[in-house]
Tab-separated table of C-alpha atoms in Angstrom:
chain	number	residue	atom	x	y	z
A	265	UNK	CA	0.000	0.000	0.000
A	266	UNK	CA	1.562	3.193	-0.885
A	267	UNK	CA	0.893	6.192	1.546
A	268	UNK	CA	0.678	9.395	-0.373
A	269	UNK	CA	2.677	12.122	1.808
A	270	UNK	CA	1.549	15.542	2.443
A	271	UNK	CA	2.601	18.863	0.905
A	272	UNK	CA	4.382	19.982	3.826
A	273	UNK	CA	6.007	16.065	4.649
A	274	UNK	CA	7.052	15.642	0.561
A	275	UNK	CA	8.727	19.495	0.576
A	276	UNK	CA	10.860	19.069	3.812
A	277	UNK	CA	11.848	15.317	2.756
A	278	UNK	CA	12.839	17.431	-1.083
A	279	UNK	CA	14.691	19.828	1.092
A	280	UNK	CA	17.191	17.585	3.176
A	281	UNK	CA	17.784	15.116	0.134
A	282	UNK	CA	18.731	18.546	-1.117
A	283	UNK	CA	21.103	19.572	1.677
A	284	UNK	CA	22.462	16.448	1.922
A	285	UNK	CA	22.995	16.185	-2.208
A	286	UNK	CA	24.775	19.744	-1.700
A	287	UNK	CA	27.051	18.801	0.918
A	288	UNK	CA	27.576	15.228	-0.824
A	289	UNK	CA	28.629	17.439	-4.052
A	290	UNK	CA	31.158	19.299	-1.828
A	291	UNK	CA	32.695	16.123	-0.614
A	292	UNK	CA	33.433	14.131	-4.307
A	293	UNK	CA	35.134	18.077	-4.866
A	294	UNK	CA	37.002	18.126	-2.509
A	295	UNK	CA	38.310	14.006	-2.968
A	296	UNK	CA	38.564	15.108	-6.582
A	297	UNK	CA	41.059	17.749	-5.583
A	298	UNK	CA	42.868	15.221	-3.375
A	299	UNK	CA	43.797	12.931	-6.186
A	300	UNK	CA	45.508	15.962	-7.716
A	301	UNK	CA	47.111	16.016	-4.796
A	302	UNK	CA	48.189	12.991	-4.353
A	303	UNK	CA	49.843	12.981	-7.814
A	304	UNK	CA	51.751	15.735	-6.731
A	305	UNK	CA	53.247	13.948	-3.121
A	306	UNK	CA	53.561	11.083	-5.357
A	307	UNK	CA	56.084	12.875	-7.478
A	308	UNK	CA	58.034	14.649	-4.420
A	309	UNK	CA	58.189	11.625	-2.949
A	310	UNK	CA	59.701	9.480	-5.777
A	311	UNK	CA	61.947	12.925	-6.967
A	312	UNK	CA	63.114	13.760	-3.444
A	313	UNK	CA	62.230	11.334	-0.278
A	314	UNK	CA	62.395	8.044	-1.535
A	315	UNK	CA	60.623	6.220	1.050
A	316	UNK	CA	59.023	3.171	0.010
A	317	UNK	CA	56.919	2.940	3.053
A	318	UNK	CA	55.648	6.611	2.289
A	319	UNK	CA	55.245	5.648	-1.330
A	320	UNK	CA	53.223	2.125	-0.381
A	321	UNK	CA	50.883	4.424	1.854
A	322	UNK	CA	50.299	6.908	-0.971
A	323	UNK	CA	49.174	4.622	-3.399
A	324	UNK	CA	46.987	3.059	-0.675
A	325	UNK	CA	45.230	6.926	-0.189
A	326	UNK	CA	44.873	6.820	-3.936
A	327	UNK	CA	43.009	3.366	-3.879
A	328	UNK	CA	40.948	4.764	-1.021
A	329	UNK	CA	40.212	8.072	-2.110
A	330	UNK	CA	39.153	6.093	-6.029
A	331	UNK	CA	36.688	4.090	-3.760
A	332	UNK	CA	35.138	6.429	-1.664
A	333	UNK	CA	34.475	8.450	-4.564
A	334	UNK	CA	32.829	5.956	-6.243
A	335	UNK	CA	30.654	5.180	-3.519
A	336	UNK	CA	29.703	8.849	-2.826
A	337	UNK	CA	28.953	8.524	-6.847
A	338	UNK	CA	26.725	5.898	-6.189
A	339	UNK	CA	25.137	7.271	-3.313
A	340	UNK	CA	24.478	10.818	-4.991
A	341	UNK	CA	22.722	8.774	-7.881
A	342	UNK	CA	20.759	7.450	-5.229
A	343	UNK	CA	19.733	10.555	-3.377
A	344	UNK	CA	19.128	12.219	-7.001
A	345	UNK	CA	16.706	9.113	-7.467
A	346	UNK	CA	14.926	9.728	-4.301
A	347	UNK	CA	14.527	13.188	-4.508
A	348	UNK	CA	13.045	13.101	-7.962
A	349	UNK	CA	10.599	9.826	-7.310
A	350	UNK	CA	11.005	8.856	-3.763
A	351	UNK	CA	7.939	8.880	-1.992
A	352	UNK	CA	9.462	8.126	1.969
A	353	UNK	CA	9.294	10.531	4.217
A	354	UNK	CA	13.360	11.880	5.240
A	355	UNK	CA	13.638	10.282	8.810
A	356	UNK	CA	16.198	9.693	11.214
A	357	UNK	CA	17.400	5.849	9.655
A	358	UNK	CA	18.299	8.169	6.632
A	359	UNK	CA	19.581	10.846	8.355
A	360	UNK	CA	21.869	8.132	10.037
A	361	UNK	CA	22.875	6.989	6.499
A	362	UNK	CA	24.078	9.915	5.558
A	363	UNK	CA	26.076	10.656	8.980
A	364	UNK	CA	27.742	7.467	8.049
A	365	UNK	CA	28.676	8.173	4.784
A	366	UNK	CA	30.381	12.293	6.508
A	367	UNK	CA	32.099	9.752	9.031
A	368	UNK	CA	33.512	7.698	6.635
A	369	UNK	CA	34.591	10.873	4.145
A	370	UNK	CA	36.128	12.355	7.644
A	371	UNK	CA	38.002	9.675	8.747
A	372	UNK	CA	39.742	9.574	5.030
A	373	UNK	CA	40.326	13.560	5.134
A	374	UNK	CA	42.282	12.744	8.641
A	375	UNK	CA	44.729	9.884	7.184
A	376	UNK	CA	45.195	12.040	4.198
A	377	UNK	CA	46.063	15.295	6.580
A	378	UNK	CA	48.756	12.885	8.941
A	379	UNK	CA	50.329	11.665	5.362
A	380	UNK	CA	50.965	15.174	4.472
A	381	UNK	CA	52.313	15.567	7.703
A	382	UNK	CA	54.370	12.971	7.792
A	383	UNK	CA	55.464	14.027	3.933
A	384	UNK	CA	56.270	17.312	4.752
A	385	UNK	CA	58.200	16.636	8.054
A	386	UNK	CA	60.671	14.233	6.039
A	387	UNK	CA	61.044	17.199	3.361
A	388	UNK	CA	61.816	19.909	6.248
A	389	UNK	CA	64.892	17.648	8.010
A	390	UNK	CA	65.862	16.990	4.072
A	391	UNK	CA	69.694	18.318	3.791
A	392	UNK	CA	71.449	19.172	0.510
A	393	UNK	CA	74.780	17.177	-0.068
C-alpha cells in the first residue's frame, strides 16, 4: 500500500535530500582535488624522499580516495533518485545513512592530513649534499 505524503512532509523530505545532495557534491570536490594532490606527493616523494613505506601508503590513499568516490557517486545517484521519485518521508534511519557516509569521508580527510604531515616533516629535516 503506498501512503501518499503531504505537501508539507514531501517538501521538507525534497529539502534535506537537497542539503544532503549539496554537501555530498562538496565532498566528491574536494576528494577530486585530493587525487591531484596525491599525484603531486607522489612525485616529491619518488623525486626527493624516496621512502618506500611513504610511497606504499600513498598509493593506498589513492586506492581509497578512487573508492570512496565511487561510492559517494553511487550514493548521490541514489539521493538524485529519491529526490526526484522517492515517496518516503526523510527520517532519522536516513539521516543516520548519511552521517555514516560524513564519518567515513572524515576519517579519510584525517589519514590524508597525517600523510601530508608525515610528507612534509621528512622534506623539512631533508639536507642538501
Amino acid at each position: 500500500m503506498e501512503i501518499k505524503l503531504s505537501d508539507n512532509i514531501n517538501a521538507h523530505r525534497r529539502l534535506c535530500i537537497k542539503k544532503d545532495l549539496i554537501e555530498l557534491s562538496q565532498w566528491i570536490n574536494t576528494l577530486l582535488g585530493i587525487n591531484t594532490e596525491i599525484d603531486y606527493l607522489k612525485k616529491i616523494e619518488s623525486n626527493l624522499i624516496k621512502d618506500n613505506n611513504i610511497s606504499t601508503e600513498i598509493q593506498s590513499l589513492r586506492r581509497k580516495n578512487t573508492l570512496l568516490v565511487g561510492t559517494l557517486c553511487k550514493y548521490e545517484k541514489e539521493l538524485n533518485i529519491e529526490y526526484q521519485y522517492g515517496k518516503n518521508e526523510y527520517n532519522v534511519i536516513r539521516a543516520k545513512e548519511h552521517e555514516k557516509k560524513r564519518t567515513v569521508h572524515s576519517i579519510f580527510i584525517i589519514e590524508f592530513t597525517q600523510l601530508k604531515k608525515r610528507i612534509y616533516h621528512k622534506i623539512s629535516t631533508y639536507e642538501l649534499r
